Coordinates of C-alpha atoms and ligand atoms in Angstrom, one line a residue:
M39 CA 0.0 0.0 0.0
R40 CA 1.3 3.4 -0.9
V41 CA 1.9 5.9 1.9
T42 CA 2.7 9.5 1.0
A43 CA 2.2 10.8 4.6
T44 CA 5.6 11.5 6.3
S45 CA 6.2 11.2 10.0
S46 CA 6.1 15.0 10.3
D47 CA 2.6 14.9 8.6
I48 CA 1.5 12.4 11.2
E49 CA 2.8 14.6 14.1
K50 CA 1.0 17.6 12.6
A51 CA -2.2 15.7 12.2
A52 CA -2.0 14.4 15.8
A53 CA -1.5 17.9 17.1
V54 CA -4.6 19.1 15.1
L55 CA -6.7 16.4 16.8
R56 CA -5.4 17.3 20.2
D57 CA -6.3 21.0 19.5
G58 CA -9.9 20.0 18.7
G59 CA -9.5 20.3 14.9
L60 CA -10.6 18.1 12.0
V61 CA -8.2 15.8 10.1
A62 CA -9.1 13.9 6.9
L63 CA -7.3 10.6 7.2
P64 CA -6.8 7.7 4.7
T65 CA -8.2 4.3 5.5
E66 CA -8.2 1.1 3.4
T67 CA -12.0 1.7 2.7
V68 CA -12.5 5.4 2.1
Y69 CA -11.1 8.7 3.6
G70 CA -12.5 9.6 7.0
L71 CA -13.1 13.0 8.6
G72 CA -11.6 12.6 12.0
A73 CA -11.9 14.3 15.4
N74 CA -10.9 13.5 18.9
A75 CA -13.7 11.1 20.0
E76 CA -13.6 12.4 23.6
D77 CA -14.0 16.0 22.6
P78 CA -17.7 16.8 22.1
A79 CA -17.1 20.2 20.6
A80 CA -14.7 18.7 18.0
V81 CA -17.1 15.9 17.3
M82 CA -19.9 18.5 16.6
R83 CA -17.6 20.2 14.1
I84 CA -17.7 17.0 12.0
F85 CA -21.5 17.3 11.7
E86 CA -21.2 20.9 10.7
A87 CA -18.4 20.3 8.1
K88 CA -20.4 17.4 6.5
G89 CA -23.8 19.0 6.7
R90 CA -24.9 15.8 8.5
P91 CA -27.7 15.7 11.1
P92 CA -26.1 15.2 14.6
S93 CA -28.4 12.3 15.2
H94 CA -26.4 10.1 12.9
P95 CA -23.9 8.0 14.8
L96 CA -20.2 8.0 14.0
I97 CA -17.5 5.2 14.0
V98 CA -14.7 5.4 16.6
H99 CA -11.4 4.4 15.1
I100 CA -8.8 2.8 17.4
A101 CA -5.2 1.7 17.0
A102 CA -5.6 -2.0 18.1
A103 CA -8.1 -4.6 19.1
D104 CA -6.7 -4.6 22.7
Q105 CA -8.2 -1.1 23.2
L106 CA -11.7 -2.3 22.5
D107 CA -12.6 -2.6 26.2
D108 CA -11.7 1.1 26.7
W109 CA -14.6 2.1 24.4
A110 CA -17.2 -0.6 24.8
A111 CA -19.1 -1.4 28.0
E112 CA -19.4 -5.1 27.1
V113 CA -17.5 -7.2 24.6
P114 CA -19.3 -10.5 23.8
P115 CA -17.2 -13.5 22.7
A116 CA -18.4 -13.2 19.0
A117 CA -17.1 -9.6 19.0
R118 CA -13.7 -10.7 20.2
L119 CA -13.6 -13.5 17.6
L120 CA -14.4 -11.1 14.8
A121 CA -12.0 -8.4 16.0
E122 CA -9.2 -11.1 16.2
H123 CA -9.9 -12.3 12.7
F124 CA -10.6 -9.1 10.8
W125 CA -8.8 -6.2 12.6
P126 CA -7.0 -4.2 11.3
G127 CA -9.6 -4.3 8.5
P128 CA -12.8 -3.2 6.9
L129 CA -15.1 -4.4 9.8
T130 CA -17.0 -2.2 12.2
L131 CA -18.5 -3.7 15.4
V132 CA -21.5 -2.1 17.1
L133 CA -21.3 -2.7 20.9
R134 CA -22.7 -1.3 24.1
R135 CA -21.3 2.2 24.6
G136 CA -18.5 2.7 27.1
N137 CA -18.4 5.8 29.4
R138 CA -15.5 7.2 27.5
V139 CA -17.6 7.7 24.4
P140 CA -19.7 11.0 24.5
L141 CA -23.3 10.8 23.3
E142 CA -22.4 13.4 20.6
A143 CA -20.3 10.6 18.9
T144 CA -23.1 8.1 19.0
G145 CA -26.0 10.3 17.9
G146 CA -27.4 9.8 21.4
L147 CA -27.4 6.0 21.1
E148 CA -26.3 3.7 24.0
T149 CA -24.3 1.7 21.4
V150 CA -21.0 2.6 19.8
A151 CA -19.5 1.6 16.5
V152 CA -15.7 0.8 16.6
R153 CA -13.1 -0.3 14.1
V154 CA -9.3 -0.6 13.6
P155 CA -8.5 0.6 10.1
D156 CA -6.0 -1.3 7.9
H157 CA -3.9 1.6 6.6
P158 CA -0.4 2.4 7.8
A159 CA -0.9 6.2 7.9
A160 CA -4.2 5.8 9.8
L161 CA -2.6 3.4 12.3
A162 CA 0.5 5.7 12.7
L163 CA -1.9 8.6 13.4
L164 CA -4.0 6.7 15.9
S165 CA -0.8 5.6 17.7
A166 CA 0.7 9.1 17.8
F167 CA -2.6 10.6 18.9
G168 CA -3.1 7.9 21.5
G169 CA -6.9 8.2 21.8
G170 CA -9.9 7.2 19.6
V171 CA -10.8 9.2 16.5
T172 CA -14.5 9.5 15.4
A173 CA -14.6 9.6 11.6
P174 CA -17.4 9.3 9.2
S175 CA -16.6 9.3 5.5
A176 CA -15.1 12.6 4.5
N177 CA -17.8 13.7 2.0
R178 CA -20.7 16.1 2.3
F179 CA -23.8 14.3 3.7
G180 CA -25.4 12.0 1.2
Q181 CA -22.7 12.4 -1.5
V182 CA -20.2 9.9 -2.9
S183 CA -17.4 8.9 -0.4
P184 CA -13.9 10.1 -1.2
T185 CA -11.2 7.5 -2.1
T186 CA -8.4 10.0 -2.7
A187 CA -7.0 13.1 -0.9
A188 CA -8.1 15.2 -3.9
D189 CA -11.7 13.9 -3.5
V190 CA -11.6 15.1 0.1
Q191 CA -10.5 18.6 -1.0
G192 CA -13.2 18.7 -3.6
E193 CA -15.9 17.6 -1.0
L194 CA -14.9 19.6 2.1
G195 CA -12.3 22.2 1.1
D196 CA -11.4 24.6 3.9
A197 CA -13.8 22.8 6.4
V198 CA -10.9 20.4 7.1
D199 CA -7.9 21.6 9.1
F200 CA -5.5 19.0 7.8
V201 CA -5.6 16.4 5.0
L202 CA -3.3 13.4 5.5
D203 CA -2.6 11.9 2.1
G204 CA -2.2 8.2 2.1
G205 CA -2.8 7.5 -1.6
P206 CA -5.9 6.0 -3.1
C207 CA -7.9 3.6 -0.9
E208 CA -7.4 -0.1 -1.6
V209 CA -10.9 -1.4 -0.8
G210 CA -13.0 1.5 -2.1
V211 CA -16.3 0.8 -0.3
E212 CA -16.9 1.4 3.4
S213 CA -16.5 -1.1 6.2
T214 CA -19.0 -3.9 6.9
I215 CA -21.0 -2.9 10.0
V216 CA -21.9 -5.8 12.3
D217 CA -24.2 -5.4 15.3
V218 CA -22.9 -7.7 18.1
T219 CA -25.3 -6.5 20.8
G220 CA -28.0 -9.1 19.9
E221 CA -28.3 -12.8 20.3
R222 CA -26.6 -13.3 16.9
P223 CA -24.3 -11.0 15.0
A224 CA -26.2 -9.2 12.2
I225 CA -24.9 -7.1 9.2
L226 CA -26.2 -3.6 9.4
R227 CA -24.3 -2.4 6.3
P228 CA -22.4 -4.7 3.8
G229 CA -18.9 -3.6 3.1
G230 CA -15.3 -4.7 2.6
V231 CA -15.5 -7.8 4.7
T232 CA -17.8 -10.2 3.0
R233 CA -20.8 -12.0 4.5
E234 CA -19.2 -15.3 3.4
D235 CA -16.0 -14.4 5.4
L236 CA -18.0 -13.6 8.5
E237 CA -20.0 -16.8 8.2
A238 CA -16.8 -18.8 7.9
V239 CA -15.4 -17.4 11.1
L240 CA -18.7 -17.5 13.1
G241 CA -19.7 -20.9 11.8
H242 CA -23.4 -19.9 11.2
P243 CA -25.4 -17.8 8.7
V244 CA -25.4 -14.1 9.2
A245 CA -28.5 -12.0 8.5
V246 CA -28.1 -9.1 5.9
P247 CA -30.1 -5.9 5.7
S248 CA -33.2 -5.6 3.6
C249 CA -32.7 -3.9 0.2
S250 CA -34.0 -0.6 1.6
G251 CA -31.1 -0.6 4.1
V252 CA -33.3 1.2 6.7
R253 CA -31.9 -0.9 9.6
V254 CA -28.8 1.3 9.9
P255 CA -30.0 4.3 11.8
G256 CA -29.1 7.7 10.4
Q257 CA -29.2 6.8 6.7
H258 CA -31.2 8.6 4.1
P259 CA -32.9 6.8 1.2
S260 CA -30.5 8.4 -1.2
H261 CA -26.9 8.1 -0.1
Y262 CA -23.5 7.6 -1.8
A263 CA -25.1 9.6 -4.6
P264 CA -23.4 11.5 -7.5
R265 CA -25.0 14.6 -9.0
A266 CA -26.2 12.5 -11.9
R267 CA -29.4 10.5 -11.3
V268 CA -28.6 6.7 -11.2
V269 CA -31.0 4.3 -12.9
L270 CA -30.7 0.5 -12.3
V271 CA -31.9 -1.9 -15.0
A272 CA -31.5 -5.6 -15.9
P273 CA -28.1 -6.4 -17.6
D274 CA -29.8 -7.1 -20.9
E275 CA -31.6 -3.7 -20.9
I276 CA -28.5 -1.5 -20.4
L277 CA -27.8 -0.7 -24.0
A278 CA -31.4 0.0 -24.9
E279 CA -32.0 2.1 -21.8
A280 CA -28.9 4.2 -22.4
E281 CA -29.8 4.8 -26.1
R282 CA -33.4 5.7 -25.2
A283 CA -32.3 8.2 -22.5
Q284 CA -29.6 9.7 -24.7
E285 CA -32.3 10.2 -27.5
D286 CA -34.5 11.8 -24.9
G287 CA -31.8 14.5 -24.4
H288 CA -30.0 13.2 -21.4
Q289 CA -26.2 13.1 -21.1
V290 CA -26.0 9.4 -20.3
G291 CA -23.1 7.7 -18.6
V292 CA -23.1 3.9 -18.7
F293 CA -21.5 1.4 -16.3
L294 CA -20.7 -1.2 -19.0
P295 CA -20.4 -4.8 -17.6
P296 CA -17.5 -6.9 -18.9
H297 CA -19.7 -9.2 -21.0
L298 CA -20.8 -6.1 -23.1
A299 CA -17.3 -4.7 -23.4
D300 CA -17.3 -4.9 -27.2
A301 CA -20.9 -3.8 -27.8
P302 CA -21.6 -0.5 -29.5
V303 CA -22.9 1.9 -26.9
K304 CA -24.9 5.1 -27.7
A305 CA -24.1 7.3 -24.7
H306 CA -22.3 10.4 -23.6
A307 CA -19.7 8.6 -21.5
V308 CA -18.8 4.9 -20.8
V309 CA -17.1 3.3 -17.8
A310 CA -15.9 -0.2 -18.8
L311 CA -16.3 -2.2 -15.5
P312 CA -13.4 -4.4 -14.5
E313 CA -13.9 -8.2 -14.3
S314 CA -13.0 -8.6 -10.6
L315 CA -15.3 -7.4 -7.9
A316 CA -12.4 -6.2 -5.8
A317 CA -11.4 -3.8 -8.7
Y318 CA -15.0 -2.8 -9.2
A319 CA -15.4 -1.9 -5.4
R320 CA -12.0 -0.1 -5.5
G321 CA -13.1 2.0 -8.5
L322 CA -16.9 2.4 -7.8
Y323 CA -16.9 5.9 -6.2
G324 CA -14.2 7.1 -8.7
F325 CA -16.3 5.9 -11.6
L326 CA -19.4 7.9 -10.3
R327 CA -17.3 11.0 -9.8
E328 CA -15.8 10.6 -13.3
L329 CA -19.2 10.5 -14.9
D330 CA -20.2 13.6 -13.0
E331 CA -17.1 15.4 -14.1
Q332 CA -17.8 14.4 -17.7
G333 CA -21.2 16.2 -17.4
C334 CA -23.5 13.2 -17.3
D335 CA -26.9 13.8 -15.8
L336 CA -28.0 10.2 -15.9
V337 CA -26.0 7.0 -15.1
V338 CA -27.4 3.7 -16.3
A339 CA -26.1 0.6 -14.4
C340 CA -27.1 -2.9 -13.5
L341 CA -26.5 -4.7 -10.2
P342 CA -23.7 -7.3 -9.8
A343 CA -24.5 -10.7 -8.3
E344 CA -24.9 -10.2 -4.6
E345 CA -22.1 -12.5 -3.5
G346 CA -18.7 -11.5 -2.0
L347 CA -18.0 -7.8 -2.5
G348 CA -21.0 -7.8 -5.0
L349 CA -23.3 -7.4 -1.9
A350 CA -21.6 -4.1 -0.9
I351 CA -21.4 -2.8 -4.5
A352 CA -25.1 -3.6 -5.1
N353 CA -26.0 -1.9 -1.7
R354 CA -24.2 1.3 -2.7
L355 CA -25.7 1.4 -6.2
R356 CA -29.2 0.9 -4.8
R357 CA -28.6 3.7 -2.3
A358 CA -27.2 6.0 -5.1
A359 CA -30.4 5.2 -7.1
G360 CA -32.7 5.9 -4.1
P361 CA -35.3 8.6 -4.0
R362 CA -33.7 12.1 -3.7
P363 CA -35.0 14.8 -1.4
S364 CA -36.9 17.2 -3.6
A365 CA -34.8 20.3 -3.7
Ligands
TXA1333 O1 -15.2 2.3 6.2 C1 -15.9 3.0 6.9 O2 -16.7 2.6 7.8 C2 -15.6 4.6 6.9 C3 -14.2 4.8 7.3 C4 -13.8 6.3 7.3 O3 -13.9 4.2 8.5 N1 -16.5 5.3 7.7 C5 -17.8 5.4 7.4 O4 -18.5 6.2 8.3 O5 -18.4 4.9 6.5 P1 -19.9 6.8 8.0 O6 -20.2 7.7 9.1 O7 -20.0 7.4 6.7 O8 -20.9 5.6 8.1 C6 -20.9 5.0 9.4 C7 -22.2 4.2 9.5 C8 -23.4 5.1 9.5 O9 -24.4 4.6 8.6 C9 -24.0 5.0 10.9 O10 -25.4 5.0 10.9 C10 -23.5 3.6 11.4 O11 -22.2 3.6 10.8 N2 -23.3 3.6 12.8 C11 -22.5 4.3 13.6 N3 -22.7 4.0 14.9 C12 -23.7 3.1 15.0 C13 -24.4 2.5 16.0 N4 -24.1 2.7 17.3 N5 -25.4 1.6 15.7 C14 -25.7 1.4 14.4 N6 -25.1 2.0 13.4 C15 -24.1 2.8 13.6
MG1334 MG1 -20.6 7.9 4.8

């Protein structure tokens, strides 16, 4: 993994956190907008910078699994097992809130989301800082998550005190959120750790959210959304739908699946999707940004099979295509 952050950058970023400032930090999933988890005023600045309602809970990032008991009131055996297997990594555990976590960071909930990110610059920052860092994705509320330092600048500009550049994110979609407060662990948001990986470690099936995704508190129907409207169709309707919309006067961007790579496409812009789901996940938000930049007002895409990382990709595409608040 490429790291462009120097040790003096890490020191500067840690100092900003100590002073109650906001640091954009790279993780393996997406860039986060970080603040000292134990400083309620700093945490509130995150919501302001993002334009996010303060009732939406944040994830506390920590340097190592052995700090979990500092932040959670109770750590059930399944949580320890998952932390042991997947941390550092794209897995977030929802546990009962420890006293150290202010209610500002949990949106008033008595549970707290915690993860150890798998990125050398993030881990170096967490170690240098010493405490927990609350960090949502570093985008304006409801928009596409940033996967490069340049994306963060474009989303948040001067609202961030320091951007730690750790290169492009390797995973590209957010962490998998697993609620371990119930009888059985349940996925609240599919992400970088697959359902199959979780089931292999736990030894039993793991429930996934409904398509609407409403089980995760603090999510809006439309989320992870580019400026262009996203329309999802069956794979064999992609070319016809793109042509129809283009003829209707739209500037159409197409997510072209590999099996149609050689097909003639009538559209304003085309993203040729990679074969591998890992590459698709890594590129997903960049592809959406690219079509926005090319001036598309409509993106036509189909859902991948919902296996492995396909589950997270399909979840994000559905959310991007969800109903928008009428402006
Ligand atoms: O990969 C990631 O998870 C990235 C990087 C920066 O770590 N972070 C991220 O944060 O995606 P954010 O705020 O964009 O999404 C966090 C999700 C939200 O949907 C929130 O509702 C959920 O986590 N969440 C946080 N605390 C929760 C809790 N106590 N119970 C249930 N859901 C929670
Ligand atoms: Mg987000």
